[in-house]
Coordinates of C-alpha atoms in Angstrom, one line a residue:
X69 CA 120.2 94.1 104.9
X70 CA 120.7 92.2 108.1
X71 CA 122.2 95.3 110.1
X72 CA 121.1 98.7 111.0
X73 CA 117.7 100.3 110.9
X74 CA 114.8 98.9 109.2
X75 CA 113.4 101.8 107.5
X76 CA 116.6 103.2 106.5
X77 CA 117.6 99.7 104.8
X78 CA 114.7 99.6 103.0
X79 CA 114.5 103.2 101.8
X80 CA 118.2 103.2 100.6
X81 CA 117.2 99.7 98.8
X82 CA 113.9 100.6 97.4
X83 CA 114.9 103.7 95.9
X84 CA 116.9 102.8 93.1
X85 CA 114.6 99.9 92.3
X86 CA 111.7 102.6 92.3
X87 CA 113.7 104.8 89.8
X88 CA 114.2 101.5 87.5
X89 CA 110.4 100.3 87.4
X90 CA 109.9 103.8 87.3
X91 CA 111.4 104.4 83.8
X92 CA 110.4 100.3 82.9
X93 CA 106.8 102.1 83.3
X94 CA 107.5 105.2 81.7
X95 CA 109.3 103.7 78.0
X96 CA 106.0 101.2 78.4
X97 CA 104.0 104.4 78.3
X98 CA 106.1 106.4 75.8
X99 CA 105.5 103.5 73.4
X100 CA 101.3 104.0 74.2
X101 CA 101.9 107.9 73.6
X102 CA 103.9 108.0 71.0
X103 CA 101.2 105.9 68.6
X104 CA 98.6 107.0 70.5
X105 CA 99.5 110.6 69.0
X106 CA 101.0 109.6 65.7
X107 CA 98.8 106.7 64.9
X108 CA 95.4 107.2 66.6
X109 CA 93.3 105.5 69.2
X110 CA 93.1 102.1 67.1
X111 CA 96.9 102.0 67.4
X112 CA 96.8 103.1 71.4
X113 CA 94.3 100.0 71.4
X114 CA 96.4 97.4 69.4
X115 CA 99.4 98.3 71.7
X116 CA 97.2 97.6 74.7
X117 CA 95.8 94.5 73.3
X118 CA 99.6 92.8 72.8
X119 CA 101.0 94.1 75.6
X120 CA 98.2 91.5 78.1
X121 CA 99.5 89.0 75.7
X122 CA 103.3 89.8 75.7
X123 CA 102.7 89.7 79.5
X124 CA 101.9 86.0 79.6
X125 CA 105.7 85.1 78.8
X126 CA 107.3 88.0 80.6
X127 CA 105.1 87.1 83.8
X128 CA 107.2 83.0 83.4
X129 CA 110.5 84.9 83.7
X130 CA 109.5 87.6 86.3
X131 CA 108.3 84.8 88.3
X132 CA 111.0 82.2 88.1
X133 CA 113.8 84.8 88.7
X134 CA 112.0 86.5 91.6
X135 CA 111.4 83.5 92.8
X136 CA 115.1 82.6 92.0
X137 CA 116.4 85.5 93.7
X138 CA 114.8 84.6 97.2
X139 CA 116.6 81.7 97.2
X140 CA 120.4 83.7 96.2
X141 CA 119.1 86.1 98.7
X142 CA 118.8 83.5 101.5
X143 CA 121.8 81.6 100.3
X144 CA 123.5 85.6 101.0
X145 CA 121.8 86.2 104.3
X146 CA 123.8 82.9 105.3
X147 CA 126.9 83.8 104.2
X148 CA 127.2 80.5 102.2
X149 CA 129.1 82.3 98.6
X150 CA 129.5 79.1 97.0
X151 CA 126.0 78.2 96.9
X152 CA 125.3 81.6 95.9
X153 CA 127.5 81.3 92.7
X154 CA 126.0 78.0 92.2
X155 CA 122.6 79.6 92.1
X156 CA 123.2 82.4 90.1
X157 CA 124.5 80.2 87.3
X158 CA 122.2 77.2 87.1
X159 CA 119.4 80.0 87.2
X160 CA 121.3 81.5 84.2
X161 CA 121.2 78.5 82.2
X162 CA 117.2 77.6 83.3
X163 CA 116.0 80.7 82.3
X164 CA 117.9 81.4 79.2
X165 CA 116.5 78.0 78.1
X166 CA 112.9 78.7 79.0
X167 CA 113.1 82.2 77.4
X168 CA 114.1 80.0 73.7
X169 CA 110.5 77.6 74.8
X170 CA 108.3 81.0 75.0
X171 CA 109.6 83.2 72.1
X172 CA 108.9 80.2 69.9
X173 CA 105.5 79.8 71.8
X174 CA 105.1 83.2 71.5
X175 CA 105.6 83.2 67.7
X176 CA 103.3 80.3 67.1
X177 CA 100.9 80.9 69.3
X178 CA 100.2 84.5 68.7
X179 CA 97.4 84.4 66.1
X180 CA 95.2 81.7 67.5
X181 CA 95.7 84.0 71.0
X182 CA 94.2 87.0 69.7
X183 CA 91.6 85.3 68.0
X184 CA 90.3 84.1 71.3
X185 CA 90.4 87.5 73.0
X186 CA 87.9 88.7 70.3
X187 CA 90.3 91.2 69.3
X188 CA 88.7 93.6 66.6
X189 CA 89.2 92.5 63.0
X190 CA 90.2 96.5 62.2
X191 CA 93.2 96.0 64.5
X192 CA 94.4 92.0 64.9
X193 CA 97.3 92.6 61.9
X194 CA 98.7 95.3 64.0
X195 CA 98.8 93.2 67.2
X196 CA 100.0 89.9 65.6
X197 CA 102.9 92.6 63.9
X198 CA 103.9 93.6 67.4
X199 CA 103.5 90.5 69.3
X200 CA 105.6 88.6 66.2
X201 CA 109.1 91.4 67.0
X202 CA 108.2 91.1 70.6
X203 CA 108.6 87.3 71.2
X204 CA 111.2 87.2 68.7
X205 CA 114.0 89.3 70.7
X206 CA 112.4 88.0 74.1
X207 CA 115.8 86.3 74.9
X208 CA 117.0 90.3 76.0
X209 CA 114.2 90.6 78.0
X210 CA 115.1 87.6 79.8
X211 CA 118.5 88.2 80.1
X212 CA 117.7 92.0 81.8
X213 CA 115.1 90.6 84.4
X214 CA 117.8 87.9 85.5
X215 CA 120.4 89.7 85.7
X216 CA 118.6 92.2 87.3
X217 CA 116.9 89.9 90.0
X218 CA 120.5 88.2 90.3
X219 CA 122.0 92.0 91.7
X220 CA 119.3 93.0 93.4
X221 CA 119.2 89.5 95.4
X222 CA 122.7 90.3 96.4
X223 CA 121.7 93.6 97.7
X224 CA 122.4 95.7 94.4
X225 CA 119.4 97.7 93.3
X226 CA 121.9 100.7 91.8
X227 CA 123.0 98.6 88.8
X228 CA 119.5 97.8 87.0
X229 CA 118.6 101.4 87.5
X230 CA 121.8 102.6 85.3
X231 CA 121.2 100.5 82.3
X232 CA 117.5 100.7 82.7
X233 CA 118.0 104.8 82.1
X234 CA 120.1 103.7 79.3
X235 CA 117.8 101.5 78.2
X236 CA 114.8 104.4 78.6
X237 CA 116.5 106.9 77.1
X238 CA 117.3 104.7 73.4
X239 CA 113.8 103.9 73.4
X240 CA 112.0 107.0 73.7
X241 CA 114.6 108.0 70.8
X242 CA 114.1 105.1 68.5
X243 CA 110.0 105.0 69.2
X244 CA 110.1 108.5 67.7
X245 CA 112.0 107.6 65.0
X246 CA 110.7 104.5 64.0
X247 CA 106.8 105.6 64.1
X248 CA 107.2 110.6 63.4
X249 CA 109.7 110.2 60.9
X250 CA 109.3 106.4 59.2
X251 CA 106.1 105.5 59.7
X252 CA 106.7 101.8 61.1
X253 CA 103.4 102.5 63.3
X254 CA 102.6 99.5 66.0
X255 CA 105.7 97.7 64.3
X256 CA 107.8 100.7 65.1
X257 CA 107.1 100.4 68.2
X258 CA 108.7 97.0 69.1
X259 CA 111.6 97.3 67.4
X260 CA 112.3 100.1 69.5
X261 CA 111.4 97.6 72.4
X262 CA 113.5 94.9 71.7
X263 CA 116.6 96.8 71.0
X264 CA 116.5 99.7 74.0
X265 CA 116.3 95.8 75.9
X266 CA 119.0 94.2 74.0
X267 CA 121.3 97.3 75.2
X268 CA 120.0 97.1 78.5
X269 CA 120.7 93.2 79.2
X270 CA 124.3 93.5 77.5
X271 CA 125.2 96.4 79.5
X272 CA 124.1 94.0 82.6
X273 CA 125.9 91.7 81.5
X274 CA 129.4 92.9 81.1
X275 CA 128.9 95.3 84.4
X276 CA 128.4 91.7 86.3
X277 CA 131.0 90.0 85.1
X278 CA 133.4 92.6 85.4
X279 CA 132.3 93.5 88.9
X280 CA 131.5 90.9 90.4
X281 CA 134.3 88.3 90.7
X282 CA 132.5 85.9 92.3
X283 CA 129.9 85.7 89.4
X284 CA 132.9 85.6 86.3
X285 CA 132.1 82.3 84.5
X286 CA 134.2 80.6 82.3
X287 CA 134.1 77.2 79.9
X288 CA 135.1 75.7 82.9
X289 CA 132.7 76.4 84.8
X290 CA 130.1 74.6 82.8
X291 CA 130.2 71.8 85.5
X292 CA 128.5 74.3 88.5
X293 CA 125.2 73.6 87.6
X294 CA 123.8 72.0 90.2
X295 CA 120.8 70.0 90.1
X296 CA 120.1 69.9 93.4
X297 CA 120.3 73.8 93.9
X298 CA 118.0 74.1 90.4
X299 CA 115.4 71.7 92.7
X300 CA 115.1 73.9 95.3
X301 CA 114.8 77.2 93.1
X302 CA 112.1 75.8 91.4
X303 CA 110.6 74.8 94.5
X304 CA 110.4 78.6 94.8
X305 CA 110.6 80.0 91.0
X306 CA 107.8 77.8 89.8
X307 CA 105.1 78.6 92.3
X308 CA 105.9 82.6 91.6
X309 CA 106.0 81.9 87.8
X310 CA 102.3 79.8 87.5
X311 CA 101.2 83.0 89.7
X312 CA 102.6 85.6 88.0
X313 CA 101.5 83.2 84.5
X314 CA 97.8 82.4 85.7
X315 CA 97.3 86.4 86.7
X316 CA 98.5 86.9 83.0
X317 CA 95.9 84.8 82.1
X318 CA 93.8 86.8 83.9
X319 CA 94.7 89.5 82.5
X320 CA 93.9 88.4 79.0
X321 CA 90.5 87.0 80.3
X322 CA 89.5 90.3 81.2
X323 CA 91.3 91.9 78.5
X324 CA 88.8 89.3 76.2
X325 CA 86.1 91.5 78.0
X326 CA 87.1 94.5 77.4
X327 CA 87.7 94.1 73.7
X328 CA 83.9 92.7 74.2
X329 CA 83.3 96.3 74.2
X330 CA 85.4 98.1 71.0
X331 CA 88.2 100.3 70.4
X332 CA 86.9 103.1 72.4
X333 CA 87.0 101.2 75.9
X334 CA 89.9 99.4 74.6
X335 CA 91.5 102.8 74.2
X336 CA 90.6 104.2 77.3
X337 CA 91.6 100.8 79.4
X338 CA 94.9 101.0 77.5
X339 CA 95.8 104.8 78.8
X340 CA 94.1 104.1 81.9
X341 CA 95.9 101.4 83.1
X342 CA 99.4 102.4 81.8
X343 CA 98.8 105.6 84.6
X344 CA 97.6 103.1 87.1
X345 CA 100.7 101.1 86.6
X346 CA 103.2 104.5 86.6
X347 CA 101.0 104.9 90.0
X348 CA 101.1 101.8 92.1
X349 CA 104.9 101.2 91.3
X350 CA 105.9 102.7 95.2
X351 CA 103.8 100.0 96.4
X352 CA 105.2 97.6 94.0
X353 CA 108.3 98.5 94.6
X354 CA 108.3 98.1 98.3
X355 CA 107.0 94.7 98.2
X356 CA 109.8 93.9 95.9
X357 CA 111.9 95.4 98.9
X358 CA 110.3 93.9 101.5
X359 CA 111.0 90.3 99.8
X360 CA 114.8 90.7 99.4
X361 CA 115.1 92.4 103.0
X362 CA 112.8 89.4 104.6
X363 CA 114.5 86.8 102.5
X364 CA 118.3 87.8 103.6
X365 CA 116.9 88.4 107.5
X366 CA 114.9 85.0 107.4
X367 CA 118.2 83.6 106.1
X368 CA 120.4 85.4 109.4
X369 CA 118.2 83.9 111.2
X370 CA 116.2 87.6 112.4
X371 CA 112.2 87.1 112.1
X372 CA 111.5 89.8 114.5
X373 CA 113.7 92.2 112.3
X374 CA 111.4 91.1 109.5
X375 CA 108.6 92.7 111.9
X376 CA 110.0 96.0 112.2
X377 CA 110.1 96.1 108.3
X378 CA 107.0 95.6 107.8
X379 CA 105.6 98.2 110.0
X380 CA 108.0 100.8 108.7
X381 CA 106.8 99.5 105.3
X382 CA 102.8 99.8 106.2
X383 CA 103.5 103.7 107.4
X384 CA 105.4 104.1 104.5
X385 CA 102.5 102.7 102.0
X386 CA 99.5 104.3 103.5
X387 CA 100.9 107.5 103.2
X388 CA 102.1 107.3 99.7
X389 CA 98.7 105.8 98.6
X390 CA 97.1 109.1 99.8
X391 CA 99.0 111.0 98.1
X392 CA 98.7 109.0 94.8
X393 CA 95.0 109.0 95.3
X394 CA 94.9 113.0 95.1
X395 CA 97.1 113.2 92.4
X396 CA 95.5 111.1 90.2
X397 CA 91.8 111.9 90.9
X398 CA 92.3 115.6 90.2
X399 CA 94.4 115.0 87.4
X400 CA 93.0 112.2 85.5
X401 CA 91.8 114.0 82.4
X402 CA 95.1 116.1 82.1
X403 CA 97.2 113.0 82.0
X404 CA 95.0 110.4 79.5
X405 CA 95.6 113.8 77.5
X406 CA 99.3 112.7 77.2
X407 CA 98.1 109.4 75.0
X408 CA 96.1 111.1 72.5
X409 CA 94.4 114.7 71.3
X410 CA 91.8 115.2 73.8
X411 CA 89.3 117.3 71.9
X412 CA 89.1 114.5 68.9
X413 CA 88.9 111.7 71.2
X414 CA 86.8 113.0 74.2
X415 CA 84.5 109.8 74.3
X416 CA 88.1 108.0 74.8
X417 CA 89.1 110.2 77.5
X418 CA 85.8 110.3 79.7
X419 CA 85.8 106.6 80.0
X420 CA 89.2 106.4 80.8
X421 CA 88.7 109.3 83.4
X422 CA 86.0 107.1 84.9
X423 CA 88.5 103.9 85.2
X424 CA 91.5 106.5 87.2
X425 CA 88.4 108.1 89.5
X426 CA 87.8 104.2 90.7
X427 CA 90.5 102.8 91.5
X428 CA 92.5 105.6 92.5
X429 CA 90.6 105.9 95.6
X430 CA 91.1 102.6 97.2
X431 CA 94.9 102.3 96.3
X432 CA 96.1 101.9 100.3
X433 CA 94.1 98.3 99.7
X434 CA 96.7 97.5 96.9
X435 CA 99.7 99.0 99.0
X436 CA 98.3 96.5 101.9
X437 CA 98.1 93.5 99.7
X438 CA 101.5 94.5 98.1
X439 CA 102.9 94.7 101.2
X440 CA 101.7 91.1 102.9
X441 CA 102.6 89.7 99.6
X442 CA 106.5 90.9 100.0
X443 CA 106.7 89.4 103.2
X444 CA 105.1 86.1 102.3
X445 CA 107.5 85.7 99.3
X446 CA 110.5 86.8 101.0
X447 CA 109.8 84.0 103.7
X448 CA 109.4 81.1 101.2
X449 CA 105.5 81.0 102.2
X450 CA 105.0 80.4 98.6
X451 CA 102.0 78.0 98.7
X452 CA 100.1 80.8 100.6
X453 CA 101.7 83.4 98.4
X454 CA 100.0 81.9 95.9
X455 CA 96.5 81.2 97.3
X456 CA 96.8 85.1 98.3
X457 CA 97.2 85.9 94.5
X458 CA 94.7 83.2 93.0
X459 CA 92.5 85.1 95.3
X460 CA 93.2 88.6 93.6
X461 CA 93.3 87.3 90.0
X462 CA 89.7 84.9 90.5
X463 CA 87.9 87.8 92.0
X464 CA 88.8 90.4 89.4
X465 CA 87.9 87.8 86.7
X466 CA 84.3 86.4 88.0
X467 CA 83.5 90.5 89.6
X468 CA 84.5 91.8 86.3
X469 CA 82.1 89.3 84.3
X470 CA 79.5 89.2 86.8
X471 CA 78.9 93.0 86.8
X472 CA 79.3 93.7 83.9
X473 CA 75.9 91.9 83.1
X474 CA 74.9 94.6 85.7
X475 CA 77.2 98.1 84.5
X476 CA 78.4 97.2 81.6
X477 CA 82.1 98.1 81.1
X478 CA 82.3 100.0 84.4
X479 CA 82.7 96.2 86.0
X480 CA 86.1 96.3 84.9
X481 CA 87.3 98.9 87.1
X482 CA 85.3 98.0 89.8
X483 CA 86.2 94.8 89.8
X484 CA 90.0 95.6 90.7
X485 CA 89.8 97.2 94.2
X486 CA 87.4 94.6 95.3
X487 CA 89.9 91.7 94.4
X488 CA 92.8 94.2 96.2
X489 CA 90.7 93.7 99.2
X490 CA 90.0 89.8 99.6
X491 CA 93.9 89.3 98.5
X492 CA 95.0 92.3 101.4
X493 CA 92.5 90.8 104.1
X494 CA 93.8 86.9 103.2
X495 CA 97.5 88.5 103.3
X496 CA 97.2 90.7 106.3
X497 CA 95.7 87.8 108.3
X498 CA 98.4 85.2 107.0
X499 CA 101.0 87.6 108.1
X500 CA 99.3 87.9 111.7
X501 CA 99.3 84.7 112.1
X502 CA 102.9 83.9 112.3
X503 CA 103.2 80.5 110.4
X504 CA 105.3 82.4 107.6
X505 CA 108.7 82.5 110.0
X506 CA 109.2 78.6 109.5
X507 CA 109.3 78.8 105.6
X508 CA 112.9 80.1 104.6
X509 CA 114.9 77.4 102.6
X510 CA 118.0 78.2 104.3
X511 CA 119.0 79.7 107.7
X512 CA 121.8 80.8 110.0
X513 CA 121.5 78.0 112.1
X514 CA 121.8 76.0 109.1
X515 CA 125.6 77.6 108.2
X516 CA 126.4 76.9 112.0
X517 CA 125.7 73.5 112.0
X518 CA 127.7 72.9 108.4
X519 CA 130.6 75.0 110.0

């Protein structure tokens, strides 16, 4: 990602990833739709409920292994290959280690959780039944995300995308199953989850160490784990996983408030925010982009490269944020119609309409913050990386509570474009300023010297 032109490098990266978080969003949604039609808003609102929670321990991995994979990807950029097999298994045998610590978190945790978010008594069984399967099998989803992190680090975005299509594909299947023709409801659900994710991390697995001779480990190998290296990721990993953990945390505060307000605006939240997240993938996608690409420049020693990136990316957002903001305003009602029958639950689908007219219209802030964010990370500016995202998540949280003294439940949507713009603003500024370019862990001039 070193060589040729900027836009090109990250279009032809970007893609595939955008095609895999696309489908990642769209089995997310088929699970909301599929009890949604089959089970009833209470169901679509128990789903929505677990999902903030199952996000807490997903948000530990995503973190660590994208913070993992900056390191790999600078370690690549370099051209040093036996660092970058060194990495890629010590950050194997971390995370598979804290993925065993959160399921069994996860499992004992769960009740006492959703007793604090003031989940309704009419639907807490059904979220502890979920939440139970999910952290039980979360060792696959752990295994997918670093595997998948691991590939794309080393310039691979194709991969993920084929197994997460397989992966898609057996869920939609088994959610069907499991909840039209069994009647395994929220329960259903998960198991349809965990195992389309057990296929997808095992078909990850042998493609990688099949492929990839570099990254074939054996018993012997057992001695590569290097402490030294493990430092230095988790000088990275750990600041990315207590972001992405205290915006979960976020998350479930605010999820706490909108529970505040019954199954109805739990509903609508729920099918509201699955299409936002469908939505802003582009955005999120490119920042995942933009990361790998600054991270492997930063690492060949080519800052100003990282520049022309970035203003390929910002053309490239604003543009796709306008179009998203159309779509989605002009479509709202059509497409909360996909979660449930609109004529039975039209008190469910107005207030859900009102969350998509929102934020759909300030969406180029979130592609702006998305995009500041990608550079920051992908330079090792992590401390400010992480004051950037404190910044989104402690906004959304006290705006959310604040006005909703003031607009009752209509705080929680307002609430989200207002944080996009302190976190864009503190981003855009940092960028500006230069002082990311002397963050990488590892450079060119590094190799030279060891050479």
């Amino acid at each position: 990602m070193s060589t040729g032109k900027p836009g090109k490098v990250l279009l032809g990266f970007a893609f595939p990833m955008l095609l895999g978080n696309l489908f990642q969003q769209f089995y997310n949604m088929v699970d909301s739709m599929v009890v949604g039609n089959y089970e009833g808003p209470n169901a679509l609102a128990a789903v929505g409920s677990s999902f903030s929670i199952m996000m807490l321990a997903m948000c530990v991995i995503i973190g660590l292994t994208n913070g993992f994979s900056v390191v790999i990807s600078q370690y690549f950029g370099a051209g040093k290959m036996q660092e970058v097999r060194r990495s890629v298994f010590t950050s194997l045998v971390f995370v598979l280690c804290v993925a065993v610590v959160l399921s069994v978190a996860g499992i004992a945790l769960t009740r006492p959780i959703l007793e604090l978010m003031q989940t309704p008594k009419e639907i807490i069984d059904s979220c502890a039944s979920y939440l139970m399967i999910i952290f039980g099998g979360m060792v696959f989803t752990c295994l997918y995300n670093v595997f998948s992190a691991i590939l794309r680090a080393l310039g691979d975005s194709k991969t993920p995308l084929y197994t997460l299509i397989l992966s898609t594909i057996i869920n939609i299947v088994l959610d069907i199953y499991f909840v039209a023709s069994l009647g395994m409801s929220v329960a259903g659900v998960a198991w349809a989850t965990i195992i389309a994710q057990a296929v997808s991390a095992f078909a990850c697995l042998i493609y990688t160490m099949k492929r990839e001779p570099m990254l074939r480990f054996t018993r012997k190998d057992k001695g590569m784990f290097d402490k030294e290296i493990l430092k230095t990721m988790i000088k990275y990993g750990l600041p990315s996983a207590l972001q992405q953990s205290i915006v979960s945390v976020g998350m479930l505060a605010v999820q706490g408030l909108v529970n505040s307000f019954g199954p109805t605006v739990m509903a609508a939240f729920t099918s509201g925010n699955k299409i936002d997240s469908f939505a802003t993938i582009p955005m999120m996608t490119m920042n995942m982009a933009l990361s790998t690409y600054t991270a492997q420049n930063m690492g060949a020693g080519k800052p100003e490269r990282v520049k022309e990136g970035y203003r390929f990316s910002i053309r490239f957002t604003l543009v796709f944020c306008l179009a998203l903001t159309a779509i989605i305003y002009f479509t709202g009602p059509m497409l909360l119609g996909l979660f449930m029958d609109g004529t039975a639950n039209a008190d469910v689908i107005r207030v859900g309409t009102e969350f998509l007219d929102v934020v759909c219209i300030f969406y180029f802030l979130f592609g702006l913050m998305q995009n500041s964010f990608g550079i920051l990370r992908g330079s090792g500016d992590m401390q400010f990386f992480m004051l950037c995202t404190f910044l989104n998540l402690g906004t959304r949280v006290v705006a959310s509570y604040t006005l909703s003294m003031f607009i009752g439940y209509h705080a929680i949507w307002w609430a989200m474009p207002i944080s996009w713009g302190v976190a864009a603003l503190t981003g855009t500024l940092r960028y500006l300023s230069g002082k990311w370019k002397d963050k990488a862990a590892v450079t060119a001039e590094e190799t030279a010297v060891e050479m």
